[in-house]
Amino acid sequence: MKAYKKELQTLELHQDQAREMEAVGSNESGWPVNPTEKAVEKTVEEAQLWALHPTCPDPGDCFQPLTDFLTLALTKLVERYLKVLGRGVDVRYWRNITQRILSAPQSGIQVIPAQAGAGKSTWIQAFLMALCKFQEKYPEEAQALGGVLLVIQKVETLNEFQTKIRQELGKEAAAQMVPLQSLTPSGKALGLCPNPAVTDYTQCTDRCAYAGECPLKALEGTSRGAYILGVTQARFYALRQNGLLDQLLMREREEDPPVPRRWIIFDEKPELFQIDALSTGILNGLSNRFESLVTQKRLSDQKACRIQSSLGVHIGKPLQELRRSTVIPIPGQPPKDELAGLCTLSPQGGERKDYIKFRVGLQSRQDLMNGELRSCFQVMDRLYGGEECLFCKACGFHVITVQDGIQELRGRQTLIFDATAPVDGDYQRQTSMQMLPSQALRNTQQVTFHIYLSKQLNVSKNGMKRHGMIHGLCALIEEMLEEYPQPTFLCVYKEYSGFFAQHLSATARQYIQFMPGQDPPKTPYFGGTNGSSDFRQCRNVILLGYPRLNPEVYLERTYAAWGESGFREELQQVQERMRHQRKPWADGLRSLPSVAEYEARHLAARMEQEIYRCALRNAQVSGPIHVFLLHPPEPMWKLLNDRFPGCQVEYIEEVPLCMLSHLGSDRTYKGKKTALSSMQEFLANWDGTSVKISQLRQQLNISSSAWKELQAQERFRGMLLHCRAELVGRGKNAMLRRRADDQKQIPA
């Protein structure tokens, strides 16, 4: 401790660090206000006069701020490792972020909206290494910091963090971190499974011959006391749903009581809200589960029968009563369903008492409880408590309630890294979070957006099902790559990732970057590239689709994020207005303006994430980046465009000629081919020989009225241009011939 105090007293305060420390006030939520661009400058002499006491927080007490000295000391360590690890990392920006994190006056949530590729992972690595070094030199003082819980998407990343600590600081420092995990290829490669016959976690059993010396089992044992505990988001959510988060949040000590981990770090946006749902489908699933427990000899048939009956009486019956009551009465007509709104149950009467008795009895059998049953009880408790809960009938009647998804992290300092936080709806209207400064967006002036406006190019999931659409898109991709022949990130819906990988030409495929480790090859797909840096060499980005959620999910998330910030009132107003409409809810859930806004923000954030898979992730980008979007929703595009200041935009209003023929193929009317479809088939096999229109119409069985309508169609005119054909003459002399200025062979 004496050596520690001596080092504290002799620590040199660099002038640039002193200038970085800013005077802050506080807002209504108690957080320091976001700083202005001008910092309050301090000279070295002034800084040395600060009250820098070597006292440490008491980890067993409530959250206590770090002293100015500890903030600066740890900041220096983080900065040192940033310089060791990062090439092209903006050290000044991350030093500022580090100081703001370490000088937080109270517990709470801080959001770091660092741009993708700005060094988020490098900072996390440097922060962990700084804590390991601090623990190594001053173990007693380091214990006062409580430790860290790191929540990461991929096990591979956890193992990479620990490996880097081992390489830079040695085995003892690496032992301070425990990456908790089940068996993965990453763990297997690191020797965490000694059984040569086991390749997958599903093969792990207690009867394994190596169970007594299994490193994975050892991780379970040491995780409770680890100074740095790393887990995946999947494990975090599973423990949260079952009420077991204390296994991660509390750090055990050998002789002293457990202490809370001071820092909880999410490398990607976590689920900020926990949504509990109740529906007939969920109750049916629970009933089936109790049947399966009988089959497994874990529950008697008589007991299962009583539970299933009680579920129907105490939960199913009140649910159906709510379902029947949420309608709009129309005189002289059958009532119409209310699409969404608020509902509740009377807290009085014997039904509530009987329900509580049933719930308490079932909760005493923890072996019968699961996440869905807990959710059902959560909803019913609130309904019987007189609380108005959200209901929706868009895809079957269900009732939901919302909990703060990270309420159990109170009393700790939670750090969320999310590059798209400024546009994401979940962070809007939130007073309980502090948004830290973001960097000036770099390289965006090198981006050119190519926006195809035609509705015929709608690439929603339904739009992609139109006949000829995906083959037409193949032709369009070929055309794009012919004009911009460079590495390309092509992202589609998952169900089409194999199709495009197989149907593009060999020339086009040489530019497309496929998903790593996939056999047969697949293009990247929405939801499959989260956190990936495998495509950072790409200079083209082609996004064929918009990863929308179901409408009722947008309603639920809007209610969760903005319910207490005006959305409940908006929902009640719309619900009341719809009761007096002739055609209520004609626009579906988009009748609620906040739901439409939330959807636009969600899509803008998702599309930005996919765009930043490309070379924009790199610190330095030379040359243009091309991004292709097809018929983007206007509200989303406005938000997305604002996220790329200085970018160039090209708007294409016409349908590309290469797609027109595909979009008109194989159309029929009353079982017969349309005139357009017949002409497309003819032109596909036409050798360029001139033919009279009268002969052509007779051959294709096209009436004169249908021919007249055909000539007026944009698709037909585009088809003629694409096939280098033209119509000449009138009446009996009208004919189809090769364009006079182009005698090239028509491609097959």
PDB file of C-alpha atoms in Angstrom, residues 127-365:
ATOM      1  CA  PHE A 127      -9.236  -1.765 -20.747  1.00  0.00           C
ATOM      2  CA  LEU A 128      -9.059  -5.429 -19.734  1.00  0.00           C
ATOM      3  CA  MET A 129      -5.267  -5.404 -19.972  1.00  0.00           C
ATOM      4  CA  ALA A 130      -5.085  -2.235 -17.870  1.00  0.00           C
ATOM      5  CA  LEU A 131      -7.181  -3.872 -15.133  1.00  0.00           C
ATOM      6  CA  CYS A 132      -5.049  -7.026 -15.266  1.00  0.00           C
ATOM      7  CA  LYS A 133      -1.888  -4.949 -14.894  1.00  0.00           C
ATOM      8  CA  PHE A 134      -3.428  -2.984 -12.031  1.00  0.00           C
ATOM      9  CA  GLN A 135      -4.446  -6.242 -10.358  1.00  0.00           C
ATOM     10  CA  GLU A 136      -0.929  -7.604 -10.787  1.00  0.00           C
ATOM     11  CA  LYS A 137       0.810  -4.581  -9.236  1.00  0.00           C
ATOM     12  CA  TYR A 138      -1.734  -3.634  -6.571  1.00  0.00           C
ATOM     13  CA  PRO A 139      -3.974  -6.635  -5.870  1.00  0.00           C
ATOM     14  CA  GLU A 140      -5.417  -5.185  -2.669  1.00  0.00           C
ATOM     15  CA  GLU A 141      -6.445  -1.928  -4.299  1.00  0.00           C
ATOM     16  CA  ALA A 142      -7.663  -3.665  -7.451  1.00  0.00           C
ATOM     17  CA  GLN A 143     -10.029  -5.779  -5.382  1.00  0.00           C
ATOM     18  CA  ALA A 144     -11.801  -2.584  -4.392  1.00  0.00           C
ATOM     19  CA  LEU A 145     -12.869  -2.137  -8.016  1.00  0.00           C
ATOM     20  CA  GLY A 146     -15.020  -5.269  -7.815  1.00  0.00           C
ATOM     21  CA  GLY A 147     -14.222  -6.663 -11.258  1.00  0.00           C
ATOM     22  CA  VAL A 148     -15.786  -6.792 -14.712  1.00  0.00           C
ATOM     23  CA  LEU A 149     -18.498  -8.758 -16.504  1.00  0.00           C
ATOM     24  CA  LEU A 150     -17.923  -8.757 -20.261  1.00  0.00           C
ATOM     25  CA  VAL A 151     -20.892  -9.782 -22.435  1.00  0.00           C
ATOM     26  CA  ILE A 152     -19.875 -10.635 -26.026  1.00  0.00           C
ATOM     27  CA  GLN A 153     -21.741 -12.082 -29.002  1.00  0.00           C
ATOM     28  CA  LYS A 154     -19.202 -14.750 -29.922  1.00  0.00           C
ATOM     29  CA  VAL A 155     -17.156 -17.188 -27.838  1.00  0.00           C
ATOM     30  CA  GLU A 156     -14.319 -16.785 -30.337  1.00  0.00           C
ATOM     31  CA  THR A 157     -13.993 -13.117 -29.372  1.00  0.00           C
ATOM     32  CA  LEU A 158     -13.794 -13.956 -25.661  1.00  0.00           C
ATOM     33  CA  ASN A 159     -11.013 -16.434 -26.327  1.00  0.00           C
ATOM     34  CA  GLU A 160      -9.174 -13.916 -28.506  1.00  0.00           C
ATOM     35  CA  PHE A 161      -9.262 -11.373 -25.657  1.00  0.00           C
ATOM     36  CA  GLN A 162      -7.780 -13.827 -23.195  1.00  0.00           C
ATOM     37  CA  THR A 163      -5.169 -15.017 -25.693  1.00  0.00           C
ATOM     38  CA  LYS A 164      -4.039 -11.427 -26.286  1.00  0.00           C
ATOM     39  CA  ILE A 165      -3.725 -10.815 -22.544  1.00  0.00           C
ATOM     40  CA  ARG A 166      -1.578 -13.946 -22.290  1.00  0.00           C
ATOM     41  CA  GLN A 167       0.644 -12.835 -25.167  1.00  0.00           C
ATOM     42  CA  GLU A 168       1.166  -9.304 -23.848  1.00  0.00           C
ATOM     43  CA  LEU A 169       1.132  -9.773 -20.057  1.00  0.00           C
ATOM     44  CA  GLY A 170       1.785 -13.463 -19.424  1.00  0.00           C
ATOM     45  CA  LYS A 171      -0.106 -16.435 -18.017  1.00  0.00           C
ATOM     46  CA  GLU A 172      -0.712 -14.987 -14.557  1.00  0.00           C
ATOM     47  CA  ALA A 173      -2.435 -11.933 -15.974  1.00  0.00           C
ATOM     48  CA  ALA A 174      -4.477 -14.074 -18.391  1.00  0.00           C
ATOM     49  CA  ALA A 175      -5.649 -16.153 -15.419  1.00  0.00           C
ATOM     50  CA  GLN A 176      -7.494 -13.076 -14.149  1.00  0.00           C
ATOM     51  CA  MET A 177      -9.988 -13.593 -16.999  1.00  0.00           C
ATOM     52  CA  VAL A 178     -12.365 -16.543 -17.280  1.00  0.00           C
ATOM     53  CA  PRO A 179     -14.172 -16.862 -20.649  1.00  0.00           C
ATOM     54  CA  LEU A 180     -17.142 -18.999 -19.581  1.00  0.00           C
ATOM     55  CA  GLN A 181     -18.295 -21.237 -22.432  1.00  0.00           C
ATOM     56  CA  SER A 182     -19.540 -24.570 -23.640  1.00  0.00           C
ATOM     57  CA  LEU A 183     -17.567 -26.473 -26.263  1.00  0.00           C
ATOM     58  CA  THR A 184     -16.987 -24.634 -29.546  1.00  0.00           C
ATOM     59  CA  PRO A 185     -14.402 -25.073 -32.328  1.00  0.00           C
ATOM     60  CA  SER A 186     -12.592 -22.070 -30.839  1.00  0.00           C
ATOM     61  CA  GLY A 187     -12.387 -23.701 -27.407  1.00  0.00           C
ATOM     62  CA  LYS A 188     -11.423 -27.041 -28.925  1.00  0.00           C
ATOM     63  CA  ALA A 189      -8.518 -25.393 -30.739  1.00  0.00           C
ATOM     64  CA  LEU A 190      -7.341 -23.914 -27.430  1.00  0.00           C
ATOM     65  CA  GLY A 191      -7.337 -27.335 -25.767  1.00  0.00           C
ATOM     66  CA  LEU A 192     -10.400 -26.775 -23.584  1.00  0.00           C
ATOM     67  CA  CYS A 193     -11.651 -30.268 -24.465  1.00  0.00           C
ATOM     68  CA  PRO A 194      -9.076 -33.080 -24.049  1.00  0.00           C
ATOM     69  CA  ASN A 195     -11.386 -35.767 -25.495  1.00  0.00           C
ATOM     70  CA  PRO A 196     -10.260 -36.358 -29.107  1.00  0.00           C
ATOM     71  CA  ALA A 197     -13.569 -38.032 -29.992  1.00  0.00           C
ATOM     72  CA  VAL A 198     -15.718 -35.005 -29.069  1.00  0.00           C
ATOM     73  CA  THR A 199     -16.210 -32.238 -31.628  1.00  0.00           C
ATOM     74  CA  ASP A 200     -19.448 -30.573 -30.500  1.00  0.00           C
ATOM     75  CA  TYR A 201     -21.028 -29.496 -27.202  1.00  0.00           C
ATOM     76  CA  THR A 202     -23.937 -31.883 -27.772  1.00  0.00           C
ATOM     77  CA  GLN A 203     -21.466 -34.736 -27.268  1.00  0.00           C
ATOM     78  CA  CYS A 204     -20.403 -33.491 -23.823  1.00  0.00           C
ATOM     79  CA  THR A 205     -21.742 -35.703 -21.008  1.00  0.00           C
ATOM     80  CA  ASP A 206     -20.950 -36.298 -17.348  1.00  0.00           C
ATOM     81  CA  ARG A 207     -19.970 -39.829 -18.331  1.00  0.00           C
ATOM     82  CA  CYS A 208     -17.074 -38.567 -20.464  1.00  0.00           C
ATOM     83  CA  ALA A 209     -13.825 -40.354 -19.596  1.00  0.00           C
ATOM     84  CA  TYR A 210     -12.110 -36.947 -19.375  1.00  0.00           C
ATOM     85  CA  ALA A 211     -14.753 -35.326 -17.155  1.00  0.00           C
ATOM     86  CA  GLY A 212     -12.468 -35.297 -14.120  1.00  0.00           C
ATOM     87  CA  GLU A 213      -9.854 -33.195 -15.919  1.00  0.00           C
ATOM     88  CA  CYS A 214     -12.109 -31.182 -18.227  1.00  0.00           C
ATOM     89  CA  PRO A 215     -10.942 -27.541 -18.524  1.00  0.00           C
ATOM     90  CA  LEU A 216     -14.487 -26.458 -19.441  1.00  0.00           C
ATOM     91  CA  LYS A 217     -15.773 -27.791 -16.112  1.00  0.00           C
ATOM     92  CA  ALA A 218     -12.889 -26.028 -14.390  1.00  0.00           C
ATOM     93  CA  LEU A 219     -14.043 -22.739 -15.934  1.00  0.00           C
ATOM     94  CA  GLU A 220     -17.432 -23.207 -14.276  1.00  0.00           C
ATOM     95  CA  GLY A 221     -15.714 -23.563 -10.924  1.00  0.00           C
ATOM     96  CA  THR A 222     -13.426 -20.539 -11.238  1.00  0.00           C
ATOM     97  CA  SER A 223     -15.914 -18.186 -12.918  1.00  0.00           C
ATOM     98  CA  ARG A 224     -17.589 -17.068  -9.689  1.00  0.00           C
ATOM     99  CA  GLY A 225     -14.367 -15.541  -8.370  1.00  0.00           C
ATOM    100  CA  ALA A 226     -12.899 -14.307 -11.657  1.00  0.00           C
ATOM    101  CA  TYR A 227     -11.759 -10.682 -11.705  1.00  0.00           C
ATOM    102  CA  ILE A 228     -12.820 -10.488 -15.366  1.00  0.00           C
ATOM    103  CA  LEU A 229     -15.683 -12.798 -16.327  1.00  0.00           C
ATOM    104  CA  GLY A 230     -16.577 -13.139 -19.997  1.00  0.00           C
ATOM    105  CA  VAL A 231     -19.851 -14.677 -21.223  1.00  0.00           C
ATOM    106  CA  THR A 232     -21.864 -14.730 -24.436  1.00  0.00           C
ATOM    107  CA  GLN A 233     -25.077 -12.758 -24.819  1.00  0.00           C
ATOM    108  CA  ALA A 234     -26.967 -16.053 -25.194  1.00  0.00           C
ATOM    109  CA  ARG A 235     -25.807 -17.233 -21.756  1.00  0.00           C
ATOM    110  CA  PHE A 236     -26.557 -13.836 -20.214  1.00  0.00           C
ATOM    111  CA  TYR A 237     -30.151 -13.836 -21.519  1.00  0.00           C
ATOM    112  CA  ALA A 238     -30.762 -17.443 -20.489  1.00  0.00           C
ATOM    113  CA  LEU A 239     -29.694 -16.720 -16.910  1.00  0.00           C
ATOM    114  CA  ARG A 240     -31.707 -13.489 -16.881  1.00  0.00           C
ATOM    115  CA  GLN A 241     -34.880 -15.254 -17.984  1.00  0.00           C
ATOM    116  CA  ASN A 242     -34.496 -17.772 -15.189  1.00  0.00           C
ATOM    117  CA  GLY A 243     -33.660 -15.200 -12.522  1.00  0.00           C
ATOM    118  CA  LEU A 244     -30.071 -16.403 -12.094  1.00  0.00           C
ATOM    119  CA  LEU A 245     -28.062 -13.338 -13.134  1.00  0.00           C
ATOM    120  CA  ASP A 246     -26.421 -13.066  -9.719  1.00  0.00           C
ATOM    121  CA  GLN A 247     -24.196 -15.936 -10.812  1.00  0.00           C
ATOM    122  CA  LEU A 248     -22.584 -13.416 -13.160  1.00  0.00           C
ATOM    123  CA  LEU A 249     -23.113 -10.086 -11.408  1.00  0.00           C
ATOM    124  CA  MET A 250     -21.667 -11.017  -8.019  1.00  0.00           C
ATOM    125  CA  ARG A 251     -17.998 -11.899  -7.577  1.00  0.00           C
ATOM    126  CA  GLU A 252     -17.163 -14.378  -4.846  1.00  0.00           C
ATOM    127  CA  ARG A 253     -14.111 -13.928  -2.622  1.00  0.00           C
ATOM    128  CA  GLU A 254     -12.282 -16.555  -0.614  1.00  0.00           C
ATOM    129  CA  GLU A 255     -12.783 -15.144   2.880  1.00  0.00           C
ATOM    130  CA  ASP A 256     -14.954 -12.082   2.395  1.00  0.00           C
ATOM    131  CA  PRO A 257     -18.601 -11.717   1.303  1.00  0.00           C
ATOM    132  CA  PRO A 258     -19.343 -11.533  -2.430  1.00  0.00           C
ATOM    133  CA  VAL A 259     -19.117  -8.110  -4.067  1.00  0.00           C
ATOM    134  CA  PRO A 260     -20.869  -6.701  -7.139  1.00  0.00           C
ATOM    135  CA  ARG A 261     -18.819  -6.423 -10.314  1.00  0.00           C
ATOM    136  CA  ARG A 262     -18.345  -2.706 -10.919  1.00  0.00           C
ATOM    137  CA  TRP A 263     -18.402  -2.705 -14.722  1.00  0.00           C
ATOM    138  CA  ILE A 264     -20.782  -4.549 -17.039  1.00  0.00           C
ATOM    139  CA  ILE A 265     -19.610  -4.215 -20.660  1.00  0.00           C
ATOM    140  CA  PHE A 266     -21.711  -5.102 -23.712  1.00  0.00           C
ATOM    141  CA  ASP A 267     -19.745  -5.092 -26.968  1.00  0.00           C
ATOM    142  CA  GLU A 268     -23.030  -4.906 -28.928  1.00  0.00           C
ATOM    143  CA  LYS A 269     -26.466  -3.570 -28.112  1.00  0.00           C
ATOM    144  CA  PRO A 270     -28.177  -5.832 -25.552  1.00  0.00           C
ATOM    145  CA  GLU A 271     -31.897  -6.463 -25.227  1.00  0.00           C
ATOM    146  CA  LEU A 272     -32.779  -3.345 -23.278  1.00  0.00           C
ATOM    147  CA  PHE A 273     -36.315  -4.496 -22.505  1.00  0.00           C
ATOM    148  CA  GLN A 274     -37.741  -7.797 -21.381  1.00  0.00           C
ATOM    149  CA  ILE A 275     -41.118  -8.374 -23.012  1.00  0.00           C
ATOM    150  CA  ASP A 276     -43.450 -10.918 -21.419  1.00  0.00           C
ATOM    151  CA  ALA A 277     -46.309 -12.266 -23.532  1.00  0.00           C
ATOM    152  CA  LEU A 278     -49.482 -14.245 -22.916  1.00  0.00           C
ATOM    153  CA  SER A 279     -51.512 -15.888 -25.687  1.00  0.00           C
ATOM    154  CA  THR A 280     -53.537 -18.995 -26.405  1.00  0.00           C
ATOM    155  CA  GLY A 281     -50.613 -20.383 -28.401  1.00  0.00           C
ATOM    156  CA  ILE A 282     -48.276 -19.993 -25.425  1.00  0.00           C
ATOM    157  CA  LEU A 283     -50.780 -21.699 -23.111  1.00  0.00           C
ATOM    158  CA  ASN A 284     -51.123 -24.575 -25.578  1.00  0.00           C
ATOM    159  CA  GLY A 285     -47.339 -24.909 -25.646  1.00  0.00           C
ATOM    160  CA  LEU A 286     -47.218 -25.059 -21.849  1.00  0.00           C
ATOM    161  CA  SER A 287     -49.941 -27.705 -21.822  1.00  0.00           C
ATOM    162  CA  ASN A 288     -47.939 -29.786 -24.294  1.00  0.00           C
ATOM    163  CA  ARG A 289     -44.857 -29.376 -22.123  1.00  0.00           C
ATOM    164  CA  PHE A 290     -46.630 -30.862 -19.127  1.00  0.00           C
ATOM    165  CA  GLU A 291     -47.678 -33.790 -21.340  1.00  0.00           C
ATOM    166  CA  SER A 292     -44.037 -34.370 -22.246  1.00  0.00           C
ATOM    167  CA  LEU A 293     -43.067 -34.340 -18.550  1.00  0.00           C
ATOM    168  CA  VAL A 294     -45.498 -37.212 -18.043  1.00  0.00           C
ATOM    169  CA  THR A 295     -43.816 -39.127 -20.862  1.00  0.00           C
ATOM    170  CA  GLN A 296     -40.434 -38.457 -19.232  1.00  0.00           C
ATOM    171  CA  LYS A 297     -41.728 -39.835 -15.903  1.00  0.00           C
ATOM    172  CA  ARG A 298     -41.099 -36.456 -14.247  1.00  0.00           C
ATOM    173  CA  LEU A 299     -44.778 -35.782 -13.526  1.00  0.00           C
ATOM    174  CA  SER A 300     -47.748 -37.990 -12.816  1.00  0.00           C
ATOM    175  CA  ASP A 301     -50.605 -37.967 -15.294  1.00  0.00           C
ATOM    176  CA  GLN A 302     -53.072 -36.885 -12.620  1.00  0.00           C
ATOM    177  CA  LYS A 303     -50.899 -33.940 -11.584  1.00  0.00           C
ATOM    178  CA  ALA A 304     -50.412 -32.880 -15.230  1.00  0.00           C
ATOM    179  CA  CYS A 305     -54.183 -33.053 -15.768  1.00  0.00           C
ATOM    180  CA  ARG A 306     -54.843 -30.789 -12.764  1.00  0.00           C
ATOM    181  CA  ILE A 307     -52.227 -28.260 -13.877  1.00  0.00           C
ATOM    182  CA  GLN A 308     -53.561 -28.184 -17.437  1.00  0.00           C
ATOM    183  CA  SER A 309     -57.102 -27.711 -16.170  1.00  0.00           C
ATOM    184  CA  SER A 310     -56.016 -24.914 -13.818  1.00  0.00           C
ATOM    185  CA  LEU A 311     -54.148 -23.168 -16.631  1.00  0.00           C
ATOM    186  CA  GLY A 312     -57.362 -23.100 -18.608  1.00  0.00           C
ATOM    187  CA  VAL A 313     -59.523 -21.882 -15.717  1.00  0.00           C
ATOM    188  CA  HIS A 314     -57.239 -19.313 -14.077  1.00  0.00           C
ATOM    189  CA  ILE A 315     -55.384 -17.970 -17.134  1.00  0.00           C
ATOM    190  CA  GLY A 316     -57.056 -19.201 -20.336  1.00  0.00           C
ATOM    191  CA  LYS A 317     -60.593 -18.188 -19.369  1.00  0.00           C
ATOM    192  CA  PRO A 318     -59.761 -14.572 -18.339  1.00  0.00           C
ATOM    193  CA  LEU A 319     -57.661 -14.266 -21.495  1.00  0.00           C
ATOM    194  CA  GLN A 320     -60.618 -15.254 -23.676  1.00  0.00           C
ATOM    195  CA  GLU A 321     -62.855 -12.787 -21.836  1.00  0.00           C
ATOM    196  CA  LEU A 322     -60.413 -10.002 -22.688  1.00  0.00           C
ATOM    197  CA  ARG A 323     -60.319 -11.220 -26.267  1.00  0.00           C
ATOM    198  CA  ARG A 324     -64.105 -11.005 -26.588  1.00  0.00           C
ATOM    199  CA  SER A 325     -64.274  -7.571 -24.985  1.00  0.00           C
ATOM    200  CA  THR A 326     -61.671  -5.890 -27.203  1.00  0.00           C
ATOM    201  CA  VAL A 327     -64.000  -5.174 -30.122  1.00  0.00           C
ATOM    202  CA  ILE A 328     -65.630  -2.143 -31.701  1.00  0.00           C
ATOM    203  CA  PRO A 329     -69.470  -2.412 -31.641  1.00  0.00           C
ATOM    204  CA  ILE A 330     -71.142  -1.323 -34.883  1.00  0.00           C
ATOM    205  CA  PRO A 331     -74.956  -0.880 -34.859  1.00  0.00           C
ATOM    206  CA  GLY A 332     -76.664  -3.386 -37.143  1.00  0.00           C
ATOM    207  CA  GLN A 333     -73.391  -5.136 -38.013  1.00  0.00           C
ATOM    208  CA  PRO A 334     -71.069  -7.672 -36.420  1.00  0.00           C
ATOM    209  CA  PRO A 335     -68.481  -5.984 -34.169  1.00  0.00           C
ATOM    210  CA  LYS A 336     -65.017  -5.329 -35.590  1.00  0.00           C
ATOM    211  CA  ASP A 337     -61.820  -6.266 -33.798  1.00  0.00           C
ATOM    212  CA  GLU A 338     -59.738  -3.597 -32.156  1.00  0.00           C
ATOM    213  CA  LEU A 339     -56.301  -4.155 -33.643  1.00  0.00           C
ATOM    214  CA  ALA A 340     -54.396  -2.880 -30.612  1.00  0.00           C
ATOM    215  CA  GLY A 341     -54.935  -1.053 -27.372  1.00  0.00           C
ATOM    216  CA  LEU A 342     -54.836  -1.339 -23.592  1.00  0.00           C
ATOM    217  CA  CYS A 343     -56.800  -3.771 -21.438  1.00  0.00           C
ATOM    218  CA  THR A 344     -56.972  -4.958 -17.834  1.00  0.00           C
ATOM    219  CA  LEU A 345     -58.848  -7.217 -15.431  1.00  0.00           C
ATOM    220  CA  SER A 346     -60.738  -6.298 -12.301  1.00  0.00           C
ATOM    221  CA  PRO A 347     -58.493  -6.708  -9.219  1.00  0.00           C
ATOM    222  CA  GLN A 348     -61.559  -7.584  -7.140  1.00  0.00           C
ATOM    223  CA  GLY A 349     -63.347 -10.904  -6.769  1.00  0.00           C
ATOM    224  CA  GLY A 350     -62.604 -14.541  -6.103  1.00  0.00           C
ATOM    225  CA  GLU A 351     -61.047 -15.154  -9.531  1.00  0.00           C
ATOM    226  CA  ARG A 352     -57.945 -13.189  -8.553  1.00  0.00           C
ATOM    227  CA  LYS A 353     -57.579 -15.045  -5.247  1.00  0.00           C
ATOM    228  CA  ASP A 354     -57.961 -18.407  -6.948  1.00  0.00           C
ATOM    229  CA  TYR A 355     -55.373 -17.433  -9.559  1.00  0.00           C
ATOM    230  CA  ILE A 356     -52.849 -16.364  -6.910  1.00  0.00           C
ATOM    231  CA  LYS A 357     -53.341 -19.618  -5.036  1.00  0.00           C
ATOM    232  CA  PHE A 358     -52.684 -21.568  -8.258  1.00  0.00           C
ATOM    233  CA  ARG A 359     -49.587 -19.490  -9.102  1.00  0.00           C
ATOM    234  CA  VAL A 360     -48.035 -19.803  -5.642  1.00  0.00           C
ATOM    235  CA  GLY A 361     -48.595 -23.556  -5.663  1.00  0.00           C
ATOM    236  CA  LEU A 362     -46.980 -24.017  -9.079  1.00  0.00           C
ATOM    237  CA  GLN A 363     -44.074 -21.695  -8.288  1.00  0.00           C
ATOM    238  CA  SER A 364     -43.202 -23.903  -5.334  1.00  0.00           C
ATOM    239  CA  ARG A 365     -42.300 -26.584  -7.898  1.00  0.00           C
TER     240      ARG A 365
END
